[in-house]
Coordinates of C-alpha atoms and ligand atoms in Angstrom, one line a residue:
X11 CA 34.3 9.7 21.2
X12 CA 34.3 12.0 18.3
X13 CA 36.1 15.2 17.8
X14 CA 33.0 17.0 16.0
X15 CA 29.5 16.2 17.3
X16 CA 26.0 16.3 16.1
X17 CA 24.4 19.6 17.3
X18 CA 20.7 18.6 18.5
X19 CA 18.3 20.8 20.8
X20 CA 21.0 23.4 21.6
X21 CA 23.5 20.8 22.8
X22 CA 26.3 19.0 21.3
X23 CA 25.9 15.2 21.3
X24 CA 27.6 11.7 20.1
X25 CA 25.2 9.7 17.7
X26 CA 22.8 7.2 19.0
X27 CA 24.7 4.3 17.8
X28 CA 28.3 5.8 19.0
X29 CA 29.3 5.5 15.6
X30 CA 31.8 7.9 14.0
X31 CA 33.7 8.3 10.6
X32 CA 36.8 10.2 9.7
X33 CA 37.1 13.2 7.8
X34 CA 40.4 14.1 6.1
X35 CA 42.3 16.9 4.6
X36 CA 42.2 16.1 1.0
X37 CA 45.3 18.0 0.4
X38 CA 47.5 15.9 2.2
X39 CA 45.3 12.8 3.0
X40 CA 45.6 13.6 6.9
X41 CA 42.9 12.8 9.0
X42 CA 41.3 16.1 10.5
X43 CA 39.1 14.2 13.2
X44 CA 36.3 11.9 13.8
X45 CA 32.8 13.0 13.0
X46 CA 29.9 11.6 14.9
X47 CA 27.9 9.5 12.6
X48 CA 24.1 10.2 12.7
X49 CA 21.7 7.7 11.7
X50 CA 18.1 7.7 11.2
X51 CA 17.6 7.6 15.0
X52 CA 19.4 10.8 15.5
X53 CA 17.8 12.4 12.3
X54 CA 14.4 11.9 14.1
X55 CA 15.6 13.1 17.5
X56 CA 16.7 16.3 15.6
X57 CA 13.4 16.7 13.9
X58 CA 11.6 16.3 17.0
X59 CA 13.5 18.9 18.8
X60 CA 13.0 21.1 15.6
X61 CA 9.2 20.4 15.9
X62 CA 8.9 20.9 19.5
X63 CA 10.8 24.4 19.3
X64 CA 8.3 25.3 16.3
X65 CA 5.0 24.0 17.9
X66 CA 5.7 25.1 21.8
X67 CA 8.8 27.4 21.8
X68 CA 9.1 30.9 21.5
X69 CA 10.7 31.2 17.9
X70 CA 7.7 31.5 15.8
X71 CA 5.7 34.0 18.0
X72 CA 8.8 36.3 18.3
X73 CA 8.3 39.3 15.9
X74 CA 10.3 39.4 12.8
X75 CA 12.4 42.3 14.2
X76 CA 13.4 40.3 17.2
X77 CA 14.3 37.4 15.1
X78 CA 16.5 39.6 12.9
X79 CA 18.3 40.8 15.9
X80 CA 19.4 37.2 16.6
X81 CA 20.1 36.2 12.9
X82 CA 22.4 39.5 12.6
X83 CA 24.1 38.2 16.0
X84 CA 24.9 34.9 14.2
X85 CA 26.6 37.0 11.4
X86 CA 28.6 39.0 13.9
X87 CA 29.9 36.1 15.9
X88 CA 30.9 34.5 12.5
X89 CA 32.7 37.6 11.8
X90 CA 34.7 37.1 15.0
X91 CA 35.7 33.6 14.1
X92 CA 36.1 34.1 10.4
X93 CA 40.0 33.0 10.7
X94 CA 39.0 29.8 12.1
X95 CA 36.1 29.1 10.0
X96 CA 38.2 29.9 6.6
X97 CA 40.9 27.8 7.6
X98 CA 38.8 24.7 8.6
X99 CA 36.7 25.3 5.4
X100 CA 39.9 25.1 3.3
X101 CA 41.4 22.0 5.1
X102 CA 38.3 19.9 5.1
X103 CA 37.2 20.7 1.4
X104 CA 40.6 21.3 -0.2
X105 CA 39.2 24.6 -1.5
X106 CA 41.8 27.5 -1.2
X107 CA 42.2 29.8 1.5
X108 CA 41.8 32.8 -0.7
X109 CA 38.2 31.4 -1.9
X110 CA 37.4 30.5 1.7
X111 CA 37.9 34.1 3.1
X112 CA 36.7 36.0 0.1
X113 CA 33.8 33.6 -0.9
X114 CA 32.6 31.4 1.8
X115 CA 33.0 33.1 4.9
X116 CA 32.1 36.6 3.9
X117 CA 29.5 35.1 1.7
X118 CA 27.8 33.3 4.7
X119 CA 28.0 36.6 6.9
X120 CA 26.2 38.2 4.0
X121 CA 23.6 35.7 3.7
X122 CA 22.6 35.8 7.7
X123 CA 22.3 39.9 7.4
X124 CA 20.6 39.6 4.2
X125 CA 17.7 37.3 5.6
X126 CA 17.7 39.2 8.8
X127 CA 16.8 42.2 6.7
X128 CA 14.1 40.3 4.9
X129 CA 12.7 39.3 8.5
X130 CA 12.5 43.0 9.5
X131 CA 10.0 43.7 6.5
X132 CA 6.3 43.5 6.5
X133 CA 4.6 39.9 7.0
X134 CA 1.1 41.2 5.7
X135 CA 0.4 42.5 2.4
X136 CA -2.8 44.1 1.2
X137 CA -4.6 42.7 -1.7
X138 CA -7.5 44.5 -3.9
X139 CA -10.7 44.1 -2.1
X140 CA -13.9 42.9 -3.8
X141 CA -16.8 45.3 -4.7
X142 CA -19.7 42.7 -3.7
X143 CA -19.7 42.0 -0.8
X144 CA -17.3 44.8 0.1
X145 CA -14.2 42.9 1.6
X146 CA -10.8 43.4 3.0
X147 CA -8.3 41.0 1.7
X148 CA -4.7 40.5 2.6
X149 CA -1.9 38.1 2.7
X150 CA -0.3 37.0 5.7
X151 CA 3.1 35.4 5.2
X152 CA 3.9 32.5 7.7
X153 CA 6.5 30.3 8.3
X154 CA 5.9 26.7 7.3
X155 CA 7.1 24.6 10.3
X156 CA 10.0 22.3 10.3
X157 CA 12.3 22.8 7.5
X158 CA 15.3 20.2 6.6
X159 CA 18.2 21.2 4.3
X160 CA 20.5 18.7 3.0
X161 CA 23.8 20.2 1.5
X162 CA 26.7 19.1 -0.9
X163 CA 30.3 18.9 -0.4
X164 CA 31.7 21.8 -2.4
X165 CA 30.7 24.9 -0.5
X166 CA 29.6 23.5 3.3
X167 CA 29.7 26.8 5.1
X168 CA 27.9 28.9 2.6
X169 CA 25.5 26.2 1.9
X170 CA 24.5 25.7 5.6
X171 CA 24.0 29.6 5.7
X172 CA 21.7 29.6 2.7
X173 CA 19.6 26.9 4.4
X174 CA 19.7 28.0 8.0
X175 CA 19.3 31.8 7.7
X176 CA 16.3 32.0 5.4
X177 CA 14.4 29.2 7.5
X178 CA 14.9 30.7 10.8
X179 CA 14.5 34.3 9.8
X180 CA 11.0 33.5 8.5
X181 CA 10.0 31.8 11.8
X182 CA 10.8 28.1 10.8
X183 CA 13.0 25.7 12.7
X184 CA 15.5 23.7 10.9
X185 CA 17.6 20.5 10.8
X186 CA 20.5 20.6 8.6
X187 CA 22.8 17.8 7.2
X188 CA 26.1 18.7 5.4
X189 CA 27.8 16.2 3.0
X190 CA 30.0 13.5 4.6
X191 CA 33.3 14.6 3.0
X192 CA 33.0 18.2 4.4
X193 CA 30.9 18.2 7.7
X194 CA 33.1 20.3 10.0
X195 CA 32.5 23.8 9.4
X196 CA 28.7 23.4 9.5
X197 CA 28.9 21.4 12.9
X198 CA 31.1 24.3 14.3
X199 CA 28.0 26.3 13.7
X200 CA 26.4 25.0 16.8
X201 CA 28.7 26.9 19.1
X202 CA 27.5 30.0 17.3
X203 CA 24.0 29.3 17.8
X204 CA 24.5 28.6 21.4
X205 CA 26.5 32.1 22.0
X206 CA 23.7 33.9 19.9
X207 CA 21.2 32.3 22.3
X208 CA 19.1 30.9 19.5
X209 CA 16.6 28.7 21.4
X210 CA 17.2 25.1 21.6
X211 CA 15.9 23.1 18.7
X212 CA 15.5 26.0 16.5
X213 CA 18.7 25.0 14.5
X214 CA 20.1 21.2 14.7
X215 CA 22.8 20.4 12.6
X216 CA 23.7 16.6 12.0
X217 CA 26.2 14.7 9.9
X218 CA 25.9 11.4 8.6
X219 CA 25.3 9.3 5.4
X220 CA 22.7 10.7 3.0
X221 CA 21.1 7.1 2.4
X222 CA 20.1 7.1 6.2
X223 CA 20.0 10.5 8.0
X224 CA 19.7 12.3 4.6
X225 CA 16.5 10.2 3.4
X226 CA 14.9 10.5 6.9
X227 CA 15.2 14.3 6.6
X228 CA 13.2 14.4 3.3
X229 CA 10.6 11.6 4.0
X230 CA 9.5 12.2 7.6
X231 CA 6.1 13.5 8.2
X232 CA 7.2 16.0 10.9
X233 CA 8.9 17.9 8.2
X234 CA 6.9 20.7 6.3
X235 CA 9.5 21.6 3.9
X236 CA 12.7 20.2 2.6
X237 CA 15.4 22.1 0.4
X238 CA 18.0 20.1 -1.2
X239 CA 21.3 20.9 -2.9
X240 CA 23.5 18.5 -4.6
X241 CA 23.3 16.3 -7.7
X242 CA 20.2 16.0 -9.9
X243 CA 20.0 12.3 -9.4
X244 CA 19.8 12.6 -5.6
X245 CA 17.3 15.6 -6.0
X246 CA 15.1 13.4 -8.0
X247 CA 15.0 11.0 -5.0
X248 CA 14.5 13.8 -2.7
X249 CA 11.5 15.0 -4.7
X250 CA 10.1 11.3 -4.6
X251 CA 10.5 10.9 -0.7
X252 CA 9.0 14.5 -0.2
X253 CA 5.9 13.5 -2.0
X254 CA 4.5 11.0 0.3
X255 CA 3.3 14.0 2.7
X256 CA 3.3 16.7 0.0
X257 CA 6.3 18.9 1.7
X258 CA 7.2 21.8 -0.1
X259 CA 10.6 21.1 -2.0
X260 CA 13.3 23.3 -3.2
X261 CA 16.0 21.8 -5.2
X262 CA 19.4 23.3 -6.2
X263 CA 20.9 20.6 -8.7
X264 CA 23.6 20.1 -11.3
X265 CA 24.8 22.3 -14.2
X266 CA 26.6 22.5 -17.5
X267 CA 26.7 26.1 -18.2
X268 CA 27.6 27.7 -21.2
X269 CA 29.9 30.6 -21.6
X270 CA 29.4 32.3 -24.8
X271 CA 32.0 34.3 -26.3
X272 CA 30.8 36.7 -29.1
X273 CA 33.2 37.8 -32.0
X274 CA 33.3 41.6 -30.6
X275 CA 34.3 40.6 -27.2
X276 CA 37.4 41.9 -25.4
X277 CA 39.1 38.5 -25.7
X278 CA 41.5 39.1 -22.9
X279 CA 38.8 39.6 -20.4
X280 CA 36.7 37.0 -21.9
X281 CA 39.7 34.6 -21.7
X282 CA 40.0 35.4 -18.0
X283 CA 36.5 35.1 -17.4
X284 CA 36.1 31.7 -19.1
X285 CA 39.0 30.4 -17.0
X286 CA 37.5 31.9 -13.8
X287 CA 34.1 30.5 -14.9
X288 CA 35.3 27.0 -15.3
X289 CA 38.1 26.7 -13.0
X290 CA 37.3 28.2 -9.6
X291 CA 37.2 25.6 -6.9
X292 CA 38.4 23.3 -9.5
X293 CA 35.2 23.2 -11.3
X294 CA 33.5 21.7 -8.2
X295 CA 30.9 24.7 -8.5
X296 CA 27.2 24.1 -9.8
X297 CA 27.0 27.0 -11.9
X298 CA 30.6 26.4 -13.5
X299 CA 30.8 27.6 -17.1
X300 CA 32.0 24.3 -18.3
X301 CA 31.2 24.7 -21.9
X302 CA 32.9 27.6 -23.7
X303 CA 31.1 28.4 -26.9
X304 CA 33.5 30.7 -29.2
X305 CA 32.8 32.4 -32.3
X306 CA 34.6 30.9 -35.2
X307 CA 36.2 34.2 -36.2
X308 CA 38.1 34.4 -32.8
X309 CA 38.2 30.8 -32.3
X310 CA 42.0 29.8 -32.7
X311 CA 43.3 32.9 -31.0
X312 CA 41.0 32.2 -28.1
X313 CA 41.8 28.5 -27.3
X314 CA 45.6 29.8 -27.5
X315 CA 44.9 32.2 -24.8
X316 CA 43.0 29.7 -22.6
X317 CA 45.6 27.1 -22.8
X318 CA 48.7 29.3 -22.3
X319 CA 46.8 30.9 -19.1
X320 CA 45.3 27.7 -17.8
X321 CA 49.2 26.3 -17.8
X322 CA 50.2 29.2 -15.5
X323 CA 48.0 28.4 -12.7
X324 CA 49.5 27.7 -9.4
X325 CA 48.6 24.2 -8.1
X326 CA 49.6 23.2 -4.5
X327 CA 48.7 23.7 -0.8
X328 CA 45.1 25.4 -0.6
X329 CA 46.3 26.9 2.9
X330 CA 48.9 28.9 0.9
X331 CA 47.6 32.2 -0.1
X332 CA 49.7 31.9 -3.5
X333 CA 47.8 28.8 -4.5
X334 CA 45.1 29.1 -7.3
X335 CA 44.0 25.4 -7.2
X336 CA 44.1 23.0 -4.4
X337 CA 43.2 19.5 -4.5
X338 CA 39.7 18.2 -5.5
X339 CA 37.7 17.1 -2.6
X340 CA 38.8 13.5 -2.7
X341 CA 40.6 11.0 -4.6
X342 CA 37.5 9.6 -5.7
X343 CA 36.2 12.8 -7.4
X344 CA 39.8 12.8 -9.1
X345 CA 39.0 9.2 -10.5
X346 CA 35.6 10.6 -11.9
X347 CA 37.6 13.3 -13.6
X348 CA 40.3 10.8 -15.1
X349 CA 37.4 8.6 -16.5
X350 CA 35.8 11.8 -18.4
X351 CA 39.4 12.6 -19.6
X352 CA 39.8 9.3 -20.9
X353 CA 36.4 9.6 -22.5
X354 CA 37.1 12.9 -23.7
X355 CA 40.2 11.5 -25.4
X356 CA 38.1 8.8 -27.3
X357 CA 35.4 11.3 -28.2
X358 CA 37.5 14.2 -29.3
X359 CA 41.2 13.6 -28.9
X360 CA 43.9 15.1 -26.9
X361 CA 43.2 18.1 -24.7
X362 CA 45.0 21.2 -25.4
X363 CA 46.3 21.4 -22.0
X364 CA 46.2 19.3 -18.7
X365 CA 44.8 15.7 -19.0
X366 CA 46.9 14.3 -15.9
X367 CA 47.6 14.7 -12.3
X368 CA 50.3 17.4 -11.7
X369 CA 54.0 16.5 -11.1
X370 CA 56.1 18.6 -9.1
X371 CA 54.0 19.1 -6.2
X372 CA 55.3 20.2 -2.8
X373 CA 56.4 17.3 -0.5
X374 CA 53.6 16.0 1.7
X375 CA 50.6 16.8 -0.8
X376 CA 48.7 13.6 -1.9
X377 CA 49.2 13.8 -5.8
X378 CA 46.1 11.5 -6.3
X379 CA 43.9 14.2 -5.2
X380 CA 45.2 16.8 -7.5
X381 CA 44.3 17.3 -11.3
X382 CA 45.5 19.7 -13.8
X383 CA 43.2 22.1 -15.4
X384 CA 42.2 20.4 -18.7
X385 CA 40.6 21.9 -21.9
X386 CA 39.2 20.0 -25.0
X387 CA 38.8 22.0 -28.1
X388 CA 36.7 21.4 -31.0
X389 CA 34.2 19.5 -28.8
X390 CA 30.7 18.8 -30.4
X391 CA 28.0 19.6 -27.9
X392 CA 26.4 16.0 -28.4
X393 CA 29.7 14.3 -26.8
X394 CA 29.3 13.1 -23.4
X395 CA 32.0 15.3 -22.0
X396 CA 30.0 18.3 -23.1
X397 CA 26.5 17.1 -21.8
X398 CA 27.3 15.4 -18.3
X399 CA 28.3 17.5 -15.4
X400 CA 32.0 16.2 -14.5
X401 CA 32.4 18.3 -11.5
X402 CA 36.2 18.9 -11.8
X403 CA 38.6 21.0 -13.7
X404 CA 37.5 20.0 -17.2
X405 CA 36.5 22.5 -20.0
X406 CA 35.1 21.8 -23.3
X407 CA 35.3 24.5 -26.0
X408 CA 32.9 24.4 -28.9
X409 CA 32.7 26.7 -31.8
X410 CA 29.7 28.4 -33.3
X411 CA 29.0 30.6 -36.4
X412 CA 25.8 32.9 -35.3
X413 CA 24.5 34.3 -32.1
X414 CA 21.2 32.0 -33.1
X415 CA 23.6 28.9 -33.0
X416 CA 25.0 29.9 -29.8
X417 CA 22.0 30.1 -28.2
X418 CA 20.8 26.8 -29.4
X419 CA 23.9 24.9 -28.3
X420 CA 23.6 26.5 -24.9
X421 CA 20.2 25.4 -24.7
X422 CA 20.9 21.8 -26.0
X423 CA 21.2 20.7 -22.4
X424 CA 19.2 18.8 -19.7
X425 CA 20.5 21.5 -17.2
X426 CA 19.9 25.5 -17.0
X427 CA 21.7 26.7 -14.1
X428 CA 24.2 29.4 -15.0
X429 CA 25.8 31.0 -18.1
X430 CA 27.8 33.9 -19.5
X431 CA 27.8 36.0 -22.3
X432 CA 30.9 38.0 -23.4
X433 CA 30.6 41.1 -25.9
X434 CA 31.3 44.9 -25.9
X435 CA 27.8 45.3 -27.4
X436 CA 25.8 45.1 -24.3
X437 CA 22.4 45.2 -26.2
X438 CA 23.4 42.3 -28.4
X439 CA 24.8 40.2 -25.4
X440 CA 21.3 41.0 -23.6
X441 CA 19.4 39.4 -26.5
X442 CA 21.6 36.2 -26.4
X443 CA 21.3 36.2 -22.5
X444 CA 17.1 36.4 -23.1
X445 CA 17.2 33.4 -25.3
X446 CA 19.3 31.5 -22.8
X447 CA 17.2 28.8 -20.7
X448 CA 18.9 29.3 -17.4
X449 CA 18.5 30.7 -14.1
X450 CA 21.4 33.1 -14.1
X451 CA 23.2 34.7 -16.8
X452 CA 26.2 37.3 -16.3
X453 CA 27.2 39.5 -19.0
X454 CA 31.0 40.2 -19.1
X455 CA 31.5 38.2 -15.9
X456 CA 30.8 35.0 -14.2
X457 CA 29.9 33.4 -10.5
X458 CA 29.1 36.7 -8.8
X459 CA 26.0 35.5 -6.6
X460 CA 24.8 38.0 -4.1
X461 CA 22.3 37.2 -1.3
X462 CA 20.1 39.9 -2.6
X463 CA 19.7 38.3 -6.1
X464 CA 17.8 35.0 -6.7
X465 CA 19.8 32.0 -7.8
X466 CA 18.5 28.5 -9.1
X467 CA 17.8 26.5 -12.3
X468 CA 15.7 25.9 -15.1
X469 CA 15.1 22.4 -16.2
X470 CA 16.9 19.6 -14.5
X471 CA 19.0 22.1 -12.5
X472 CA 16.3 22.5 -10.0
X473 CA 13.1 24.1 -8.6
X474 CA 12.4 27.2 -6.9
X475 CA 14.9 29.9 -6.3
X476 CA 17.4 30.4 -3.3
X477 CA 18.7 34.2 -2.2
X478 CA 16.8 37.4 -3.0
X479 CA 13.5 38.0 -1.5
X480 CA 12.2 35.1 -3.6
X481 CA 14.4 32.7 -1.6
X482 CA 13.2 34.2 1.5
X483 CA 9.6 33.8 0.5
X484 CA 10.4 30.1 -0.5
X485 CA 10.4 29.6 3.6
X486 CA 7.0 31.3 4.0
X487 CA 3.4 30.1 3.6
X488 CA 0.8 32.3 1.8
X489 CA -2.3 32.7 3.9
X490 CA -5.0 34.6 2.3
X491 CA -7.4 36.3 4.6
X492 CA -10.8 37.4 3.6
X493 CA -12.8 39.7 5.7
X494 CA -16.5 40.6 5.3
X495 CA -17.1 43.6 7.6
X496 CA -20.9 43.0 7.0
X497 CA -22.2 40.8 9.6
X498 CA -25.6 41.1 8.6
X499 CA -27.6 39.2 5.9
X500 CA -27.3 42.0 3.5
X501 CA -23.7 41.2 3.3
X502 CA -24.3 37.4 2.3
X503 CA -26.7 37.6 -0.7
X504 CA -24.2 35.3 -2.7
X505 CA -25.7 32.4 -0.6
X506 CA -28.2 32.4 -3.0
X507 CA -25.8 30.6 -5.3
X508 CA -26.9 27.6 -3.2
X509 CA -30.3 28.3 -2.4
X510 CA -32.7 31.1 -1.1
X511 CA -33.8 28.9 1.8
X512 CA -30.6 29.1 3.7
Ligands
LIG24 P1 25.2 14.6 -3.9 O1 26.1 13.4 -3.8 O2 24.0 14.7 -4.4 O3 25.2 14.9 -2.1 C1 24.5 15.9 -1.8 C2 24.1 15.8 -0.4 O4 22.9 14.7 -0.2 C3 25.0 15.1 0.7 O5 24.8 15.6 1.9 C4 24.7 13.8 0.7 O6 25.3 13.0 1.9 C5 23.2 13.7 0.6 N1 22.6 12.6 0.0 C6 23.1 11.7 -0.7 N2 22.2 10.8 -1.1 C7 21.0 10.9 -0.3 C8 19.6 10.3 -0.2 N3 19.5 9.2 -1.0 N4 19.0 10.9 0.4 C9 18.9 12.1 1.2 N5 20.2 12.7 1.0 C10 21.3 12.1 0.3 O7 26.1 15.7 -4.1 P2 27.5 16.3 -3.8 O8 28.6 15.2 -4.6 O9 27.7 16.5 -2.4 O10 27.6 17.6 -4.6 C11 27.8 17.9 -6.0 C12 26.5 18.2 -6.7 O11 25.8 19.1 -6.1 C13 27.1 18.5 -8.1 O12 25.9 17.9 -9.1 C14 26.4 20.2 -8.1 O13 26.2 20.7 -9.3 C15 25.6 20.1 -7.2 N6 25.4 21.5 -6.4 C16 24.4 22.4 -7.0 C17 24.4 23.8 -6.3 C18 23.2 24.5 -6.8 O14 22.8 25.6 -6.0 N7 22.5 24.1 -7.8 C19 25.3 24.2 -5.5 C20 26.4 23.3 -5.1 C21 26.4 21.9 -5.6 P3 26.5 12.1 1.7 O15 27.6 13.3 1.8 O16 26.6 11.5 3.2 O17 26.5 11.2 0.5
LIG25 MG1 37.2 16.5 4.5

């Protein structure tokens, strides 16, 4: 028996195989509970439920306003349970309570409300008519059908919202699979769907291995659109799997974003912003600004400020509101960071701070899951630690001499997801921002995403956008309707293109 079950066709259920897998709190290593382990068979069941709910159920036939009401109800119910969701998000992922409350739960509520607003909007749009034959032309936005969403370990609750809310607001039905390391809060949403009276089959949530349950969600012909957030490597595989039946695909992938500090920046704010941009959630954020590009004239002063402040961050129990940095998501993620730090030592020498697991952690915490915020200075952009996504608390600082050079270094990456520019001259900062090949640039800020503004990647950081009206439209087909109001021969002279004998 599992403690956390799959949510299929409106009901909680065990996996067909009866198998489970444990999920743990990385801060202590303690087991939180057993999760039902979906395999291919369960994925198919969930997709069948979604298919039936779309083809025969009331959901796609409801008006946008009716659906919006239901989606807003989901937001309201999450609000009522926000403390429970935040605590479990923090425990299961190792993220701090501060982040869970301020970003995860609030961000998810914002997303459901935003897509409800989208659903209240028009689903037709007039197009310019043609003079001959005179015609009426318009677009009708329609749901795709069944959408699947596969999400990463780092922001399970908010990522579930980003996949469920636009799908169902637009009239689709969906199947969601959270990452195996952090499945619980997504599975807990089933109860919310029941209370919000979302019809059975409209939202299905399964946990299980990517290689079996996940692949089925990307390859199965029952699916019309698949949305994946995770590593670039798995994203490429999803694209291949989806190509068999030419599914619509949205990919939100990895990053190695640049934070550019121009010489006229307010260094106090920029140093805080660069640290925030890198070490939030221990660098396990896709848009993390893990390359700081710093003008040579302020370079020495700036790296001193970074190291001094990084050393002051409080590392400990993520459930404690005084904690800045909790554990990484798993010991294995720490091992990855250790490998990259060893490589960094070979490539550029000793880091200016961090470079090991922390000492003096409170009793009961698993030291092997923690890592100190680590900064390498004087890093050539060609170094592997500056090119590859580490997904941990490691910052590379790279000097530059001109704005043009900063842009060129920023763009010398296979990725293009986020980025920052720090300057007191906003026009100059905008010019730099416009040269960067990336989906989001913050000027004198970082990490601030909003449901109302599109988010996504250039280059190997992804395809398509989530959030904003663009993210809503990613869940809607565009149908062009052409109406010829002249029903007699006079309105059909263009048939002569083929033959006058018609
Ligand atoms: P991941 O290893 O790519 O896994 C992501 C999800 O895909 C998980 O649910 C995983 O399931 C599943 N999966 C793995 N192999 C699969 C396969 N062959 N077919 C179908 N599904 C499969 O990524 P992660 O380690 O969880 O997350 C970190 C990555 O996500 C980073 O690269 C980060 O940059 C990226 N990310 C991007 C964004 C964005 O918006 N651009 C946001 C957050 C994170 P299992 O857990 O069972 O393996
Ligand atoms: Mg866990």
